[in-house]
Short mmCIF file of N, CA and C in Angstrom, two decimals:
data_model
loop_
_atom_site.label_atom_id
_atom_site.label_comp_id
_atom_site.label_asym_id
_atom_site.label_seq_id
_atom_site.Cartn_x
_atom_site.Cartn_y
_atom_site.Cartn_z
N MET A 1 0.99 -1.01 -0.03
CA MET A 1 -0.21 0.13 -0.20
C MET A 1 0.97 1.47 0.03
N SER A 2 0.77 1.93 -0.73
CA SER A 2 1.78 3.20 -1.10
C SER A 2 0.76 4.37 -0.64
N THR A 3 1.64 5.21 0.21
CA THR A 3 1.08 6.45 0.65
C THR A 3 0.40 7.45 -0.63
N SER A 4 0.03 7.39 -1.54
CA SER A 4 -0.21 8.02 -2.58
C SER A 4 -1.63 7.05 -2.56
N GLU A 5 -1.98 6.40 -2.25
CA GLU A 5 -3.53 5.46 -2.27
C GLU A 5 -4.39 6.34 -1.52
N PRO A 6 -5.63 6.00 -1.81
CA PRO A 6 -6.45 6.76 -0.57
C PRO A 6 -6.84 6.58 0.53
N ASN A 7 -6.71 5.12 0.93
CA ASN A 7 -6.82 4.31 2.10
C ASN A 7 -5.70 3.92 2.59
N ALA A 8 -4.70 4.52 2.45
CA ALA A 8 -3.10 4.34 2.73
C ALA A 8 -3.16 4.25 4.34
N ALA A 9 -3.94 5.07 5.04
CA ALA A 9 -3.89 5.39 6.26
C ALA A 9 -4.68 4.28 6.98
N HIS A 10 -5.20 3.52 6.21
CA HIS A 10 -6.10 2.61 6.94
C HIS A 10 -6.02 1.47 7.16
N CYS A 11 -6.05 0.67 8.61
CA CYS A 11 -5.51 -0.34 8.65
C CYS A 11 -4.11 -0.95 7.89
N ALA A 12 -3.13 0.08 8.32
CA ALA A 12 -1.81 0.04 7.57
C ALA A 12 -1.55 -1.36 8.42
N THR A 13 -0.33 -1.99 7.77
CA THR A 13 0.76 -2.99 8.26
C THR A 13 1.36 -2.47 9.58
N GLU A 14 2.16 -3.33 10.52
CA GLU A 14 3.20 -2.71 11.24
C GLU A 14 4.48 -1.89 10.64
N THR A 15 4.94 -2.02 9.09
CA THR A 15 5.76 -1.10 8.66
C THR A 15 5.21 0.19 9.06
N SER A 16 4.25 0.38 8.57
CA SER A 16 3.82 2.15 8.67
C SER A 16 2.77 2.29 9.56
N THR A 17 2.32 3.37 9.69
CA THR A 17 1.73 4.01 10.57
C THR A 17 0.12 3.47 10.86
N ARG A 18 -0.53 2.88 11.75
CA ARG A 18 -1.77 2.20 11.73
C ARG A 18 -2.68 3.13 12.35
N LYS A 19 -3.64 3.36 11.76
CA LYS A 19 -4.83 3.98 12.11
C LYS A 19 -6.02 3.29 11.42
N SER A 20 -7.38 4.16 12.02
CA SER A 20 -8.45 3.40 12.25
C SER A 20 -9.14 3.94 10.69
N HIS A 21 -10.51 3.41 10.71
CA HIS A 21 -10.91 4.35 9.35
C HIS A 21 -12.54 4.20 9.47
N HIS A 22 -12.70 5.05 10.72
CA HIS A 22 -14.58 5.31 11.38
C HIS A 22 -14.80 6.08 10.53
N SER A 23 -15.96 6.04 10.30
CA SER A 23 -16.75 7.20 9.79
C SER A 23 -17.20 8.27 10.88
N GLN A 24 -17.51 9.56 10.08
CA GLN A 24 -18.05 10.58 10.88
C GLN A 24 -18.51 10.30 12.02
N GLU A 25 -20.06 9.33 11.04
CA GLU A 25 -20.98 9.19 12.45
C GLU A 25 -20.26 8.13 13.92
N THR A 26 -19.61 7.29 13.34
CA THR A 26 -19.07 6.16 14.33
C THR A 26 -18.23 7.26 15.69
N LYS A 27 -17.38 8.10 14.81
CA LYS A 27 -16.38 8.59 15.54
C LYS A 27 -16.96 9.28 16.06
N LYS A 28 -18.06 10.16 15.92
CA LYS A 28 -19.22 11.08 16.65
C LYS A 28 -19.49 9.94 18.03
N ASP A 29 -19.90 9.11 17.63
CA ASP A 29 -20.97 8.44 18.70
C ASP A 29 -19.90 8.06 19.71
N LEU A 30 -18.70 7.18 19.28
CA LEU A 30 -17.68 7.03 19.97
C LEU A 30 -17.18 8.53 21.00
N LEU A 31 -16.90 9.46 20.56
CA LEU A 31 -16.75 10.68 21.17
C LEU A 31 -17.46 11.05 22.40
N THR A 32 -19.09 11.31 21.61
CA THR A 32 -19.74 11.24 22.63
C THR A 32 -19.74 10.58 24.11
N ARG A 33 -19.40 9.26 24.11
CA ARG A 33 -19.74 8.38 24.39
C ARG A 33 -18.71 8.45 25.74
N LEU A 34 -17.49 8.50 25.16
CA LEU A 34 -15.89 8.78 25.98
C LEU A 34 -16.36 10.40 26.71
N ASN A 35 -16.87 10.86 26.39
CA ASN A 35 -17.26 12.46 27.21
C ASN A 35 -18.32 12.33 28.06
N ARG A 36 -19.44 11.35 27.83
CA ARG A 36 -20.06 11.30 28.98
C ARG A 36 -19.31 9.91 30.12
N ILE A 37 -18.49 9.46 29.76
CA ILE A 37 -18.05 8.29 30.88
C ILE A 37 -16.55 9.44 31.36
N GLU A 38 -16.16 10.30 30.62
CA GLU A 38 -15.37 11.16 31.23
C GLU A 38 -15.92 12.20 32.55
N GLY A 39 -17.21 12.77 31.90
CA GLY A 39 -18.31 13.17 32.97
C GLY A 39 -18.62 12.46 34.44
N GLN A 40 -18.73 11.08 33.95
CA GLN A 40 -19.04 10.08 35.18
C GLN A 40 -17.47 9.96 36.00
N VAL A 41 -16.80 9.99 35.33
CA VAL A 41 -15.91 9.69 36.17
C VAL A 41 -15.69 10.53 37.34
N ARG A 42 -15.68 12.11 36.69
CA ARG A 42 -15.32 13.42 37.54
C ARG A 42 -16.37 13.25 38.72
N GLY A 43 -18.00 12.78 38.15
CA GLY A 43 -18.69 12.88 39.44
C GLY A 43 -18.59 11.34 40.29
N VAL A 44 -17.70 10.75 40.21
CA VAL A 44 -17.21 9.67 41.06
C VAL A 44 -16.09 10.46 42.11
N LYS A 45 -15.40 11.26 41.48
CA LYS A 45 -14.03 11.87 42.18
C LYS A 45 -14.76 12.86 43.26
N GLY A 46 -16.11 13.63 42.55
CA GLY A 46 -16.50 14.49 43.63
C GLY A 46 -17.63 13.64 44.66
N LEU A 47 -18.11 12.39 44.27
CA LEU A 47 -18.14 11.80 45.21
C LEU A 47 -17.41 11.47 46.18
N ILE A 48 -16.59 11.00 46.08
CA ILE A 48 -15.50 10.41 47.07
C ILE A 48 -15.15 11.28 47.88
N GLU A 49 -14.72 12.74 47.10
CA GLU A 49 -14.53 13.85 48.19
C GLU A 49 -15.34 14.46 48.92
N LYS A 50 -16.95 14.12 48.65
CA LYS A 50 -17.98 14.64 49.69
C LYS A 50 -18.33 13.17 50.56
N ASP A 51 -17.35 12.31 50.52
CA ASP A 51 -17.55 11.33 51.55
C ASP A 51 -18.78 10.30 51.19
N THR A 52 -19.36 10.25 50.33
CA THR A 52 -20.67 9.53 49.67
C THR A 52 -20.55 8.34 49.80
N TYR A 53 -21.51 7.51 50.65
CA TYR A 53 -21.64 6.30 51.00
C TYR A 53 -21.51 5.50 50.04
N CYS A 54 -20.16 4.56 50.39
CA CYS A 54 -19.55 3.45 48.88
C CYS A 54 -20.37 3.25 48.16
N ASP A 55 -21.82 2.30 48.90
CA ASP A 55 -22.36 1.62 47.91
C ASP A 55 -22.89 2.65 46.23
N ASP A 56 -23.24 3.68 47.00
CA ASP A 56 -23.79 4.45 45.55
C ASP A 56 -22.22 4.96 44.92
N VAL A 57 -20.93 4.87 45.53
CA VAL A 57 -20.10 5.29 44.59
C VAL A 57 -20.00 4.02 43.70
N LEU A 58 -19.78 2.78 44.02
CA LEU A 58 -19.86 1.65 43.80
C LEU A 58 -20.56 1.50 42.78
N ASN A 59 -21.73 1.82 42.92
CA ASN A 59 -22.62 1.43 41.69
C ASN A 59 -22.59 2.54 40.63
N GLN A 60 -22.07 3.76 40.92
CA GLN A 60 -21.80 4.57 39.70
C GLN A 60 -20.31 3.91 39.07
N LEU A 61 -19.55 3.20 39.60
CA LEU A 61 -18.23 2.91 38.97
C LEU A 61 -18.63 1.48 38.70
N ALA A 62 -19.93 0.78 38.44
CA ALA A 62 -20.30 -0.27 37.91
C ALA A 62 -20.81 0.46 37.06
N ALA A 63 -21.50 1.24 36.46
CA ALA A 63 -22.04 2.00 35.45
C ALA A 63 -21.36 2.55 34.15
N ILE A 64 -19.75 3.32 35.15
CA ILE A 64 -18.95 3.46 34.05
C ILE A 64 -18.35 2.52 33.37
N GLN A 65 -17.71 1.39 34.16
CA GLN A 65 -17.65 0.14 33.88
C GLN A 65 -18.41 -0.40 32.60
N SER A 66 -19.34 -0.85 32.77
CA SER A 66 -20.40 -0.91 31.19
C SER A 66 -20.64 0.02 30.46
N ALA A 67 -20.23 1.04 30.66
CA ALA A 67 -20.41 2.35 29.82
C ALA A 67 -18.99 2.00 28.82
N LEU A 68 -17.82 1.55 29.14
CA LEU A 68 -16.61 1.49 29.08
C LEU A 68 -16.69 0.14 28.12
N ASN A 69 -17.37 -1.03 28.63
CA ASN A 69 -17.53 -2.08 28.06
C ASN A 69 -18.07 -2.09 26.53
N SER A 70 -19.42 -1.09 27.01
CA SER A 70 -19.90 -0.75 25.82
C SER A 70 -19.05 -0.03 24.19
N VAL A 71 -18.38 0.59 24.97
CA VAL A 71 -17.54 1.50 24.11
C VAL A 71 -16.46 0.23 23.26
N GLY A 72 -16.46 -0.32 23.87
CA GLY A 72 -14.97 -1.66 23.73
C GLY A 72 -15.73 -2.04 22.72
N LYS A 73 -16.87 -2.86 22.90
CA LYS A 73 -17.97 -3.74 22.11
C LYS A 73 -17.78 -3.02 20.66
N LEU A 74 -18.15 -1.71 20.72
CA LEU A 74 -18.24 -0.83 19.42
C LEU A 74 -17.04 -0.91 18.61
N LEU A 75 -15.94 -0.22 19.30
CA LEU A 75 -14.77 -0.54 18.44
C LEU A 75 -14.56 -1.94 18.16
N LEU A 76 -14.41 -2.91 18.82
CA LEU A 76 -14.43 -4.38 18.52
C LEU A 76 -14.98 -4.67 17.18
N GLU A 77 -16.18 -4.71 17.04
CA GLU A 77 -17.03 -4.64 16.07
C GLU A 77 -16.54 -3.96 15.16
N HIS A 78 -16.41 -2.31 14.78
CA HIS A 78 -16.07 -1.93 13.58
C HIS A 78 -14.64 -2.32 13.23
N HIS A 79 -13.44 -2.61 14.14
CA HIS A 79 -12.21 -3.19 14.09
C HIS A 79 -12.47 -4.50 13.39
N MET A 80 -13.52 -5.26 13.53
CA MET A 80 -13.32 -6.79 12.62
C MET A 80 -13.94 -6.62 11.33
N LYS A 81 -14.93 -5.89 11.38
CA LYS A 81 -15.46 -5.73 10.46
C LYS A 81 -14.52 -4.98 9.56
N SER A 82 -13.84 -3.86 9.29
CA SER A 82 -12.85 -3.37 8.33
C SER A 82 -11.62 -3.68 8.58
N CYS A 83 -10.50 -3.29 9.70
CA CYS A 83 -9.33 -3.38 9.65
C CYS A 83 -9.03 -4.88 9.36
N VAL A 84 -9.85 -5.86 10.20
CA VAL A 84 -9.05 -7.37 10.31
C VAL A 84 -9.38 -8.14 8.91
N VAL A 85 -11.04 -7.50 8.52
CA VAL A 85 -10.79 -8.39 7.12
C VAL A 85 -10.48 -8.22 5.99
N GLU A 86 -9.68 -6.59 5.85
CA GLU A 86 -8.84 -6.28 5.53
C GLU A 86 -7.52 -6.74 5.38
N ARG A 87 -6.90 -6.80 6.27
CA ARG A 87 -5.88 -7.38 6.43
C ARG A 87 -6.09 -9.22 6.14
N ILE A 88 -6.65 -9.79 6.24
CA ILE A 88 -6.56 -11.00 6.09
C ILE A 88 -7.05 -11.17 4.18
N GLN A 89 -7.70 -10.47 3.86
CA GLN A 89 -7.75 -10.46 2.21
C GLN A 89 -6.57 -9.98 1.64
N GLU A 90 -5.61 -9.25 2.26
CA GLU A 90 -4.24 -9.17 2.06
C GLU A 90 -3.59 -9.98 2.26
N GLY A 91 -3.80 -11.26 2.65
CA GLY A 91 -2.93 -12.17 3.31
C GLY A 91 -2.31 -12.52 4.73
N ASP A 92 -2.66 -11.47 5.35
CA ASP A 92 -2.41 -11.08 6.70
C ASP A 92 -2.61 -11.74 7.56
N SER A 93 -2.28 -12.65 7.64
CA SER A 93 -3.12 -13.91 8.95
C SER A 93 -2.39 -13.26 10.69
N ALA A 94 -1.64 -12.92 10.48
CA ALA A 94 -0.95 -12.05 12.23
C ALA A 94 -1.93 -11.54 12.56
N VAL A 95 -2.84 -11.01 11.72
CA VAL A 95 -4.11 -10.17 12.27
C VAL A 95 -5.03 -11.13 13.40
N ILE A 96 -4.97 -12.45 12.96
CA ILE A 96 -5.72 -13.02 13.76
C ILE A 96 -4.96 -12.98 15.27
N ASP A 97 -4.19 -13.60 15.38
CA ASP A 97 -3.12 -13.61 16.56
C ASP A 97 -3.57 -12.48 17.45
N GLU A 98 -3.38 -11.28 16.84
CA GLU A 98 -3.29 -10.13 17.20
C GLU A 98 -4.90 -9.74 18.01
N LEU A 99 -5.71 -9.93 16.96
CA LEU A 99 -7.09 -10.05 17.59
C LEU A 99 -7.26 -10.83 18.59
N LEU A 100 -6.71 -12.02 18.69
CA LEU A 100 -6.66 -12.57 19.84
C LEU A 100 -6.40 -12.12 20.85
N VAL A 101 -4.84 -11.50 21.21
CA VAL A 101 -4.68 -10.91 22.56
C VAL A 101 -5.52 -9.86 22.69
N THR A 102 -6.38 -9.10 21.84
CA THR A 102 -7.20 -7.74 21.98
C THR A 102 -8.30 -8.21 22.97
N VAL A 103 -8.70 -9.53 22.39
CA VAL A 103 -9.91 -10.05 23.18
C VAL A 103 -9.53 -10.72 24.55
N ARG A 104 -8.76 -10.96 24.44
CA ARG A 104 -8.41 -11.48 26.21
C ARG A 104 -8.18 -10.30 26.87
N LYS A 105 -7.48 -9.95 26.41
CA LYS A 105 -7.44 -8.50 27.08
C LYS A 105 -8.46 -7.95 27.59
N LEU A 106 -9.53 -7.71 26.43
CA LEU A 106 -11.26 -7.14 26.86
C LEU A 106 -11.82 -8.18 28.10
N MET A 107 -11.62 -9.48 27.87
CA MET A 107 -12.65 -10.20 28.91
C MET A 107 -11.83 -10.64 30.21
N ARG A 108 -10.90 -9.75 30.42
CA ARG A 108 -10.37 -9.64 31.86
C ARG A 108 -11.34 -9.51 32.98
#
């Protein structure tokens, strides 16, 4: 893949800079979700500063974890449908091992 190709920055191999190619809609959705999570984390910090009852803080942490898991699932889905498929089509089967390592990390 040369740098003059229109999709050269998308799912490039390890020999070049790897980048995603999310649609603007997907990127906006991910950023909105992450901004909301960031606000939730700041909220939990405030709860701790105010000595809020532990169970209430733990429930907020569970909500944050769930939101992070949702972002991870969305990213994983897009990654598999785009980057992974492209690399397999290019004959790069190493992407499967890379994906398995990532899935293991997500499942911890």
